[in-house]
Coordinates of C-alpha atoms and ligand atoms in Angstrom, one line a residue:
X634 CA 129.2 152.8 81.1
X635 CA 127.6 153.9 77.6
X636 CA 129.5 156.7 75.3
X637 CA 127.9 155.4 72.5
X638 CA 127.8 159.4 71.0
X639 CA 124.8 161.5 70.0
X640 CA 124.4 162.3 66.9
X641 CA 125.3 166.0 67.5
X642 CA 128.7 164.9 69.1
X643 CA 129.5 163.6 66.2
X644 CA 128.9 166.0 64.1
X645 CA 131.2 168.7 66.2
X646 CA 133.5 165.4 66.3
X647 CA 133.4 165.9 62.4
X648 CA 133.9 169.4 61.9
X649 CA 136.7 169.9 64.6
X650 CA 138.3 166.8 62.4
X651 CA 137.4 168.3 58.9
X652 CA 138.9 172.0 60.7
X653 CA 142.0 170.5 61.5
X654 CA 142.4 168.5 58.5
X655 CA 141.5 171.6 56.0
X656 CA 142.8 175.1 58.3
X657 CA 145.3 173.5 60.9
X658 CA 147.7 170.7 58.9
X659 CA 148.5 172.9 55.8
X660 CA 150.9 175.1 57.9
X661 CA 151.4 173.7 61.4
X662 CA 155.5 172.8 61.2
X663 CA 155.6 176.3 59.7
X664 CA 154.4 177.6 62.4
X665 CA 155.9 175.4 64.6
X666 CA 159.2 176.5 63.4
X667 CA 158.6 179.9 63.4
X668 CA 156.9 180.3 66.6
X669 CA 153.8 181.8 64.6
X670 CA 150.4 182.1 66.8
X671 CA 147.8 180.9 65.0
X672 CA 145.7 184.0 64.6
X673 CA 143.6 183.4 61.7
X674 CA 143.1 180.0 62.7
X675 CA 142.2 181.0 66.3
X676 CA 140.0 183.7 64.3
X677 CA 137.6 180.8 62.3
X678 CA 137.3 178.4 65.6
X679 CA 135.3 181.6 66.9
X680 CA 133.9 181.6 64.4
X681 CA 132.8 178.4 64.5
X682 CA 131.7 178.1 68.3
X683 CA 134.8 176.5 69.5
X684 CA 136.1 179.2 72.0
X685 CA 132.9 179.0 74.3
X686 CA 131.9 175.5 73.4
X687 CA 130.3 174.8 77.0
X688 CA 129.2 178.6 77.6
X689 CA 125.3 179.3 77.6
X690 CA 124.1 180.9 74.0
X691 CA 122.9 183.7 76.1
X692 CA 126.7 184.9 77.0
X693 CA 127.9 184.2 73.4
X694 CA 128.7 180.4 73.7
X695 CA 127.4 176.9 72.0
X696 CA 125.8 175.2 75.7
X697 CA 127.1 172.0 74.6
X698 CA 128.6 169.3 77.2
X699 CA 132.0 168.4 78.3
X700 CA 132.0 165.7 75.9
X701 CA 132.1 167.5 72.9
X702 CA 134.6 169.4 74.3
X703 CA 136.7 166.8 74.3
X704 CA 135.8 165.3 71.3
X705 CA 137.0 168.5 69.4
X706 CA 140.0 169.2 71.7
X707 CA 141.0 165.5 71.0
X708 CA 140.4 166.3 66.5
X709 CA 142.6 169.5 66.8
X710 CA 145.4 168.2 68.9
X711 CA 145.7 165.4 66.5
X712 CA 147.3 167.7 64.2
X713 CA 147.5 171.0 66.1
X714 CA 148.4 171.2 69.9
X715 CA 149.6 175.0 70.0
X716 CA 145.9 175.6 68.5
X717 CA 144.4 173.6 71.0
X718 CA 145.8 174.4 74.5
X719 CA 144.6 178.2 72.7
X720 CA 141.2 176.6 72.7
X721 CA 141.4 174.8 76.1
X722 CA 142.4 178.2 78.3
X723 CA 140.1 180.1 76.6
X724 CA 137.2 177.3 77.5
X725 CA 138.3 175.6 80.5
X726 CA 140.2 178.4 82.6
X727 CA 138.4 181.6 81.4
X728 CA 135.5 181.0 80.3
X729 CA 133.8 178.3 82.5
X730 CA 135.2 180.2 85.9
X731 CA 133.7 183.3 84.5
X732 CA 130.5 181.9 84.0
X733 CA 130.2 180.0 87.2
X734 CA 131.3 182.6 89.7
X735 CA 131.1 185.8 87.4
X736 CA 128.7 188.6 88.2
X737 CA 126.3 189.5 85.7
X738 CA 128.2 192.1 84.6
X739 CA 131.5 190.6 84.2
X740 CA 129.6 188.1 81.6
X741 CA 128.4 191.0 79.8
X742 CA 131.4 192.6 79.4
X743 CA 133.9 190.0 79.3
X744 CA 132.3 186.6 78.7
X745 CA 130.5 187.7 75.7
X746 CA 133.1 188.7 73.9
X747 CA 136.0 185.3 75.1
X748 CA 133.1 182.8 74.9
X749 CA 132.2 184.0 70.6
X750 CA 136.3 184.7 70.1
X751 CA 136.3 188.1 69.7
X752 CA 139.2 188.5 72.3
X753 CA 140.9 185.8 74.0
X754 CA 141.2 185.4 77.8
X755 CA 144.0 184.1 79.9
X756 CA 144.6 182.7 83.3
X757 CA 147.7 183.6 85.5
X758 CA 148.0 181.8 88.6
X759 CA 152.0 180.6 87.9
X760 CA 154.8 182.5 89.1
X761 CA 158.6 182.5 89.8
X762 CA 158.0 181.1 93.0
X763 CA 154.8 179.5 93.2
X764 CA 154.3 176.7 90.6
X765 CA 153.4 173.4 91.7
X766 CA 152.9 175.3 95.6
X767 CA 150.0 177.6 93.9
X768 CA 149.7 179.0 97.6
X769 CA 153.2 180.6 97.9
X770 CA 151.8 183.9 95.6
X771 CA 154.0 186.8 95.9
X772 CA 151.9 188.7 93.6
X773 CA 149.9 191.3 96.4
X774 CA 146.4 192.7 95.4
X775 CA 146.3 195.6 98.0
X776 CA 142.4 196.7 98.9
X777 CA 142.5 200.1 98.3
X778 CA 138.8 200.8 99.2
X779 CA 136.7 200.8 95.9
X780 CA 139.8 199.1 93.9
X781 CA 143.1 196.7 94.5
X782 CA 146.5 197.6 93.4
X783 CA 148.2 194.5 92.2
X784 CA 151.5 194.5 92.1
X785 CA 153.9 191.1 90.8
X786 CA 154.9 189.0 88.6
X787 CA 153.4 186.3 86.7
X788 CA 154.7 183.6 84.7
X789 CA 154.4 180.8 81.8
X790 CA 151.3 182.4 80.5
X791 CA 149.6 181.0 77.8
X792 CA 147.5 183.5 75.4
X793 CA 150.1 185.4 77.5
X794 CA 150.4 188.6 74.4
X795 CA 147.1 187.6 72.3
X796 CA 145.2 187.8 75.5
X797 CA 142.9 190.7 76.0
X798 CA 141.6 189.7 79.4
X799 CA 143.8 188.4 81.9
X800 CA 142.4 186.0 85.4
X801 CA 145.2 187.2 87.6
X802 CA 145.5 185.4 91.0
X803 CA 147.1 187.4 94.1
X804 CA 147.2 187.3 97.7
X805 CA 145.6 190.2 99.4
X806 CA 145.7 189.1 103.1
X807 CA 149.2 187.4 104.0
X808 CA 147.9 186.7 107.7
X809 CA 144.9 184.3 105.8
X810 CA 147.2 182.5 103.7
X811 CA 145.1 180.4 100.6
X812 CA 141.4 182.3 102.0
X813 CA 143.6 185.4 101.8
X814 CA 144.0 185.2 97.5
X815 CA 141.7 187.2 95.4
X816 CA 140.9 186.4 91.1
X817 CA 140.9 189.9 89.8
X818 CA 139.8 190.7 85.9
X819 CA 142.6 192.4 84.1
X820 CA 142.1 194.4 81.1
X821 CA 145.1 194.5 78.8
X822 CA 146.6 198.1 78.4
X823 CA 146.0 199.1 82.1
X824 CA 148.2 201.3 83.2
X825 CA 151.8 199.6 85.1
X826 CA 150.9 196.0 83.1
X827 CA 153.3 194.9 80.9
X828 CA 154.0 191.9 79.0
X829 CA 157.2 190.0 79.6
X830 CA 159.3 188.3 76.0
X831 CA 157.7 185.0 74.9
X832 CA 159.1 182.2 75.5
X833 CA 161.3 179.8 73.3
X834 CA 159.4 176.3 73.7
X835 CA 160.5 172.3 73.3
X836 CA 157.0 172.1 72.1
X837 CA 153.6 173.8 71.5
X838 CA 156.0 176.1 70.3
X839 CA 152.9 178.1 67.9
X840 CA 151.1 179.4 71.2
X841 CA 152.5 181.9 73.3
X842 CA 153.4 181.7 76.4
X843 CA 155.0 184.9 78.4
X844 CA 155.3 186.5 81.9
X845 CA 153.3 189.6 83.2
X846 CA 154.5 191.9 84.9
X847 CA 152.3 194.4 87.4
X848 CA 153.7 197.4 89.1
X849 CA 150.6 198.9 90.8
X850 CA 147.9 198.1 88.7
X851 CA 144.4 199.7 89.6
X852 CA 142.1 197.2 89.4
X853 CA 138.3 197.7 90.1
X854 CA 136.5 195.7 93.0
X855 CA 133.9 195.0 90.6
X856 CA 136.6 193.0 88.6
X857 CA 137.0 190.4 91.6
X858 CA 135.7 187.3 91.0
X859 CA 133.3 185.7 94.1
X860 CA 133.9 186.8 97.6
X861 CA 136.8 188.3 99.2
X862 CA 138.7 185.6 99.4
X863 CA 137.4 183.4 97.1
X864 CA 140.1 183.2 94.7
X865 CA 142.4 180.4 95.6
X866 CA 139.1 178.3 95.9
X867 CA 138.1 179.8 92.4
X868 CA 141.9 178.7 90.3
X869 CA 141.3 175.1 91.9
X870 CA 137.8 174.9 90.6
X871 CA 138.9 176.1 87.8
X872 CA 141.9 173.8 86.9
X873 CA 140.0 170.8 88.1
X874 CA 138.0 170.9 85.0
X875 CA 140.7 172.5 83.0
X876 CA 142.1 168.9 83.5
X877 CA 140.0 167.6 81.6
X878 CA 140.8 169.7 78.2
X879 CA 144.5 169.0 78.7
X880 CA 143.7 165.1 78.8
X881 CA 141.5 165.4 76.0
X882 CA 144.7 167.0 74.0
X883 CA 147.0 164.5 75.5
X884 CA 145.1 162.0 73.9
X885 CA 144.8 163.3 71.1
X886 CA 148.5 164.3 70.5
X887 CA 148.7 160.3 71.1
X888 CA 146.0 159.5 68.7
X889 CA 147.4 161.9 66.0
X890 CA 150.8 160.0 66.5
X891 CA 149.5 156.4 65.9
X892 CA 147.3 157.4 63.3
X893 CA 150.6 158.6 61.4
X894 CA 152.2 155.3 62.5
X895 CA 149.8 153.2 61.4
X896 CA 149.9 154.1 58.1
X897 CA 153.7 154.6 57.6
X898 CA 154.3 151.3 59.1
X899 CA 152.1 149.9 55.8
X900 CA 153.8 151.5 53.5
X901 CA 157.5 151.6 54.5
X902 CA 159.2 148.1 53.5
X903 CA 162.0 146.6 55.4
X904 CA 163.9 143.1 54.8
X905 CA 161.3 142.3 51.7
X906 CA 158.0 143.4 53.4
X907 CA 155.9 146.1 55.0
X908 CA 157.1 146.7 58.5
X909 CA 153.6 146.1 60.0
X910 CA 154.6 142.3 59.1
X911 CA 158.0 142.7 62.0
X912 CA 156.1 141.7 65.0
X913 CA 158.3 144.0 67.2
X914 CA 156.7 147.2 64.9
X915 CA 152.8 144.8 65.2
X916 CA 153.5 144.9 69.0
X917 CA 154.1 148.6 69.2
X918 CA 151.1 149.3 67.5
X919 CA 148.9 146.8 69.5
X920 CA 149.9 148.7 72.5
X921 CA 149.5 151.9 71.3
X922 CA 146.6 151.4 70.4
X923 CA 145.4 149.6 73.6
X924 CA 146.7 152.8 75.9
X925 CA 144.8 155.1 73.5
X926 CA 141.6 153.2 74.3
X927 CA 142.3 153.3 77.9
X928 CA 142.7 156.9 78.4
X929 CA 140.2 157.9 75.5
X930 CA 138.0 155.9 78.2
X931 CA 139.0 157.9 81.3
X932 CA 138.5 160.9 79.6
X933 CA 135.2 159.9 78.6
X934 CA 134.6 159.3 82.0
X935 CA 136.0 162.6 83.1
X936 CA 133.6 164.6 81.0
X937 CA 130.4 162.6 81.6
X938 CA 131.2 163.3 85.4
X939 CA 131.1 166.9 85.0
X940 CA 128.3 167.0 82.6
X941 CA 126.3 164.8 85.4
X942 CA 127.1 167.3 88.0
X943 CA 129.2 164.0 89.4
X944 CA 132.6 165.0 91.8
X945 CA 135.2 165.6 89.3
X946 CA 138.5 165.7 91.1
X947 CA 139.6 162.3 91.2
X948 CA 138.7 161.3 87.9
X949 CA 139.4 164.3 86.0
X950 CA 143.1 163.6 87.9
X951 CA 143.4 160.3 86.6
X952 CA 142.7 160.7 83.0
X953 CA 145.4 163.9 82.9
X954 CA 148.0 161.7 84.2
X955 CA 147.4 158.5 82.2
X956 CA 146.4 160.3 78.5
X957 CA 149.7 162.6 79.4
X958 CA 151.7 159.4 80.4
X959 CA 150.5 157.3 76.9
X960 CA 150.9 160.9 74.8
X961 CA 155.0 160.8 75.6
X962 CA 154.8 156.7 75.4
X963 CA 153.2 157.0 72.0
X964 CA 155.2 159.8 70.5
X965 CA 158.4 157.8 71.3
X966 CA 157.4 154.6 69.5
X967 CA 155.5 156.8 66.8
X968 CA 159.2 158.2 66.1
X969 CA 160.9 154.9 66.5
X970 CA 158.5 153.5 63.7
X971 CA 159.1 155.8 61.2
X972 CA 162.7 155.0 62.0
X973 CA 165.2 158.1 60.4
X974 CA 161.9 159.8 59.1
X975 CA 160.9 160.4 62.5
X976 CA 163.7 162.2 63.2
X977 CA 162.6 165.0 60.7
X978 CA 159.9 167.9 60.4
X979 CA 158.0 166.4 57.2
X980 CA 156.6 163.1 59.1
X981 CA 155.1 165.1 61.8
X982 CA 155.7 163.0 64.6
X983 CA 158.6 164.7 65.9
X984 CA 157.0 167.8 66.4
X985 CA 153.7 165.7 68.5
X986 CA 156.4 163.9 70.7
X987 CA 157.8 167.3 71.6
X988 CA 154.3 168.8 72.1
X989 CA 153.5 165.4 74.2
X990 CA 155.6 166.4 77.2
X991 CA 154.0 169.7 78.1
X992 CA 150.8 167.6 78.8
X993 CA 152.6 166.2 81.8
X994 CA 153.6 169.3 83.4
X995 CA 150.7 172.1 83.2
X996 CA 147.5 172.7 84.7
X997 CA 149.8 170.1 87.3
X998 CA 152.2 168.0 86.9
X999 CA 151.8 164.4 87.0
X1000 CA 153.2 164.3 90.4
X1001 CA 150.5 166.7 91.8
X1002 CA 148.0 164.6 90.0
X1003 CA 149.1 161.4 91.8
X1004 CA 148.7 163.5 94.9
X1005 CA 145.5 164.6 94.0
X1006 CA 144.3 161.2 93.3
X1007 CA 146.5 159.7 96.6
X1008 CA 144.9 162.0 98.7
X1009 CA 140.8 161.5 97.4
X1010 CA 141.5 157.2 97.3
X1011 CA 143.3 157.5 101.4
X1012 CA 140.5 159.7 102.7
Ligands
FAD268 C1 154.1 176.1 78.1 C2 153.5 176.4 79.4 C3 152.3 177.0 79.5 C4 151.7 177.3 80.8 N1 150.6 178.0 80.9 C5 150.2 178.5 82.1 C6 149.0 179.3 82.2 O1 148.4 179.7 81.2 N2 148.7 179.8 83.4 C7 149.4 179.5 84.5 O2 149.1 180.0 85.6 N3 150.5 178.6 84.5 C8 150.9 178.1 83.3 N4 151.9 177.3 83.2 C9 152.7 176.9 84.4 C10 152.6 175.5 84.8 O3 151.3 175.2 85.3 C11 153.7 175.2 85.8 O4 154.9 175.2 85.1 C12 153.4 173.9 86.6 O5 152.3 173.9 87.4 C13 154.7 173.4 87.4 O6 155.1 174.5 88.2 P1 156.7 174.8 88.1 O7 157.1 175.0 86.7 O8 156.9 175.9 89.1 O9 157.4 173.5 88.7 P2 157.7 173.2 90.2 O10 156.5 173.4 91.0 O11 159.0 173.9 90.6 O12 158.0 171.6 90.1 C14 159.3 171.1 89.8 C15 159.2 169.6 89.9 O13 159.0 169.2 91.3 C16 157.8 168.4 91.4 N5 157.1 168.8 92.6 C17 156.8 170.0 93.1 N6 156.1 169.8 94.3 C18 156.0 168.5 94.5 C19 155.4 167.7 95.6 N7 154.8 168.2 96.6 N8 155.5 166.4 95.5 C20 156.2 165.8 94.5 N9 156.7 166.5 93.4 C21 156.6 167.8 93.5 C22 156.9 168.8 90.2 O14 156.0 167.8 89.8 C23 158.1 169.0 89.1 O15 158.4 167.7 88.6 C24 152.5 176.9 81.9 C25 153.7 176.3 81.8 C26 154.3 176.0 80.6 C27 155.6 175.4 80.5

């Protein structure tokens, strides 16, 4: 397998670096600490044509491949997961659904505008009750006719407040079960929607991430996305390749962490010499270093399938629960390495190891992934 880059991947590979380095680093613990959304930062990767990297030029978007998707979503999370799971929803769960299985109009009107940044979309399938069981929604989309009224409750939102258009998931026909559940468009400000507190997060603490709450919300048919029906089919599409994103910032959060290793472990001097000379500290890094390759492979591999038009499932599966499983290894021994100095804000790694474990639990935990990945190898 060849991912020898082009050199166009490199140069988005460069500029999501040089972005990161230059707009994300200078204030990321503050934010951190502060629970700050990144807006003007969120503001310039529009700018830049990293909200609708994959989305045709036509709707607003850059038309480039998975790949260099990744490649960016790996640069930012380096330095800046809140930033980038921002980036990833807004790409892989609003934008790529709408454009697949949007009518025309809905990309005029909505994709347009999420795919150059000018609003931000989000994508609500979680709730109370139904997490991991996505089927169990309690959240009722009523037809009315010419309209549904939606009525539930949403939860764990991400882009949850700075969201202007909201993917909302809800069952319309009970009897039908999953080919009973409907994706519906939301606008923010429609009447009986309201947003829920935000959250106070371990980690990826600079995004936000709220419930929703809908007490008979009128929501036009035209807003439904596909077929009656459709929309349970539509959020595992959707997440399938949204997979893929979170991997690439999983692996990144690991990369980010070994980088900052690496070099503290050359400068910091224990018993007489540089702590890259303890074989125990050599060791850690040789490992890290290995697992990083691995999963930066799988990923790889995850992308390429989808920009071949290859079955994604199984391997986008795979390389969200290894890159997730070597981004908390990593963090750990990143910490451990910079000994008490982990332990702070100023050395950065603290902050990626508590970042590191939300990469195991959304867009499916890494107990649905082994399922996913059981289920496609026993077939
Ligand atoms: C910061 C953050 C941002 C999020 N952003 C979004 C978003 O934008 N949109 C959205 O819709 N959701 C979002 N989520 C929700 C996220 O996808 C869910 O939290 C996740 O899918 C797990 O669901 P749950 O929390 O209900 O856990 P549960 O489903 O209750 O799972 C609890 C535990 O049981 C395990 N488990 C459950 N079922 C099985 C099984 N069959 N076999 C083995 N183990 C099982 C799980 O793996 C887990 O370890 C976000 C969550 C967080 C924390």
């Amino acid at each position: 397998m060849d991912f020898s880059l082009t050199e166009e991947q490199k140069l988005i590979q460069q500029a999501a670096k040089d972005f990161a380095q230059t707009e994300l680093l200078p204030e990321v613990i503050e934010r951190d600490d502060a629970q700050r959304f990144p807006e003007e930062e969120v503001k310039k990767l529009g700018e830049l044509g990293f909200l609708g990297m994959m989305v045709d030029p036509k709707y607003g978007g850059s038309g480039l491949d998975t790949l260099s998707y990744v490649l960016a979503m790996e640069e930012l999370s380096k330095i800046d997961a809140s930033t980038s799971v921002i980036m990833s929803v807004n790409n892989s769960l609003v934008c790529w659904g709408l454009e697949k299985f949007g009518t025309e109009e809905q990309k005029e009107k909505y994709l347009t505008k999420i795919a150059t940044g000018e609003i931000l979309g989000a994508f609500c399938l979680s709730e109370p009750e139904a997490g991991s069981d996505a089927t169990s929604q309690r959240t009722t989309a009523i037809d009315q006719g010419d309209h549904y009224i939606l009525n539930g409750t949403k939860n764990w939102i991400t882009n949850g407040s700075s969201a202007s258009v909201y993917i909302v998931i809800a069952q319309t026909d009970k009897e039908k079960k999953h080919r009973g559940i409907n994706a519906l468009i939301v606008e923010k400000g429609a009447e009986g929607f309201e947003i829920g507190p935000k959250e106070n997060k371990l980690g990826i603490r600079g995004s936000d991430t709220h419930s929703l709450i809908f007490n008979d919300v009128k929501v036009p048919k035209s807003n439904r996305i596909g077929e009656d029906g459709f929309g349970f089919k539509f959020a595992m599409k959707t997440l399938a390749g949204g997979r893929i994103g979170i991997a690439a910032q999983a692996l990144g959060i690991a990369a980010g962490a070994y980088e900052l290793a690496l070099k503290y472990s050359k400068e910091r001097k224990a018993f007489g010499t540089e702590i890259s000379n303890h074989q125990a500290i050599a060791f850690k890094l040789a490992d890290m270093h290995t697992d990083i390759q691995a999963a930066r492979l799988l990923v790889y591999q995850a992308a390429r399938d989808k920009d071949n038009g290859t079955n994604y499932d199984l391997s986008g599966a795979m390389a969200k629960l290894y890159a997730s499983k070597v981004a908390m290894e990593t963090t750990v021994e990143a910490v451990q390495i910079h000994g008490g100095n982990g332990f702070v804000k100023d050395y950065h790694v603290e902050r990626l190891m508590r970042d590191a474990k939300i990469t195991q639990i959304y867009e499916g935990t890494s107990e649905i992934q082994k399922i996913v990945i059981s289920r496609s190898i026993l077939q």
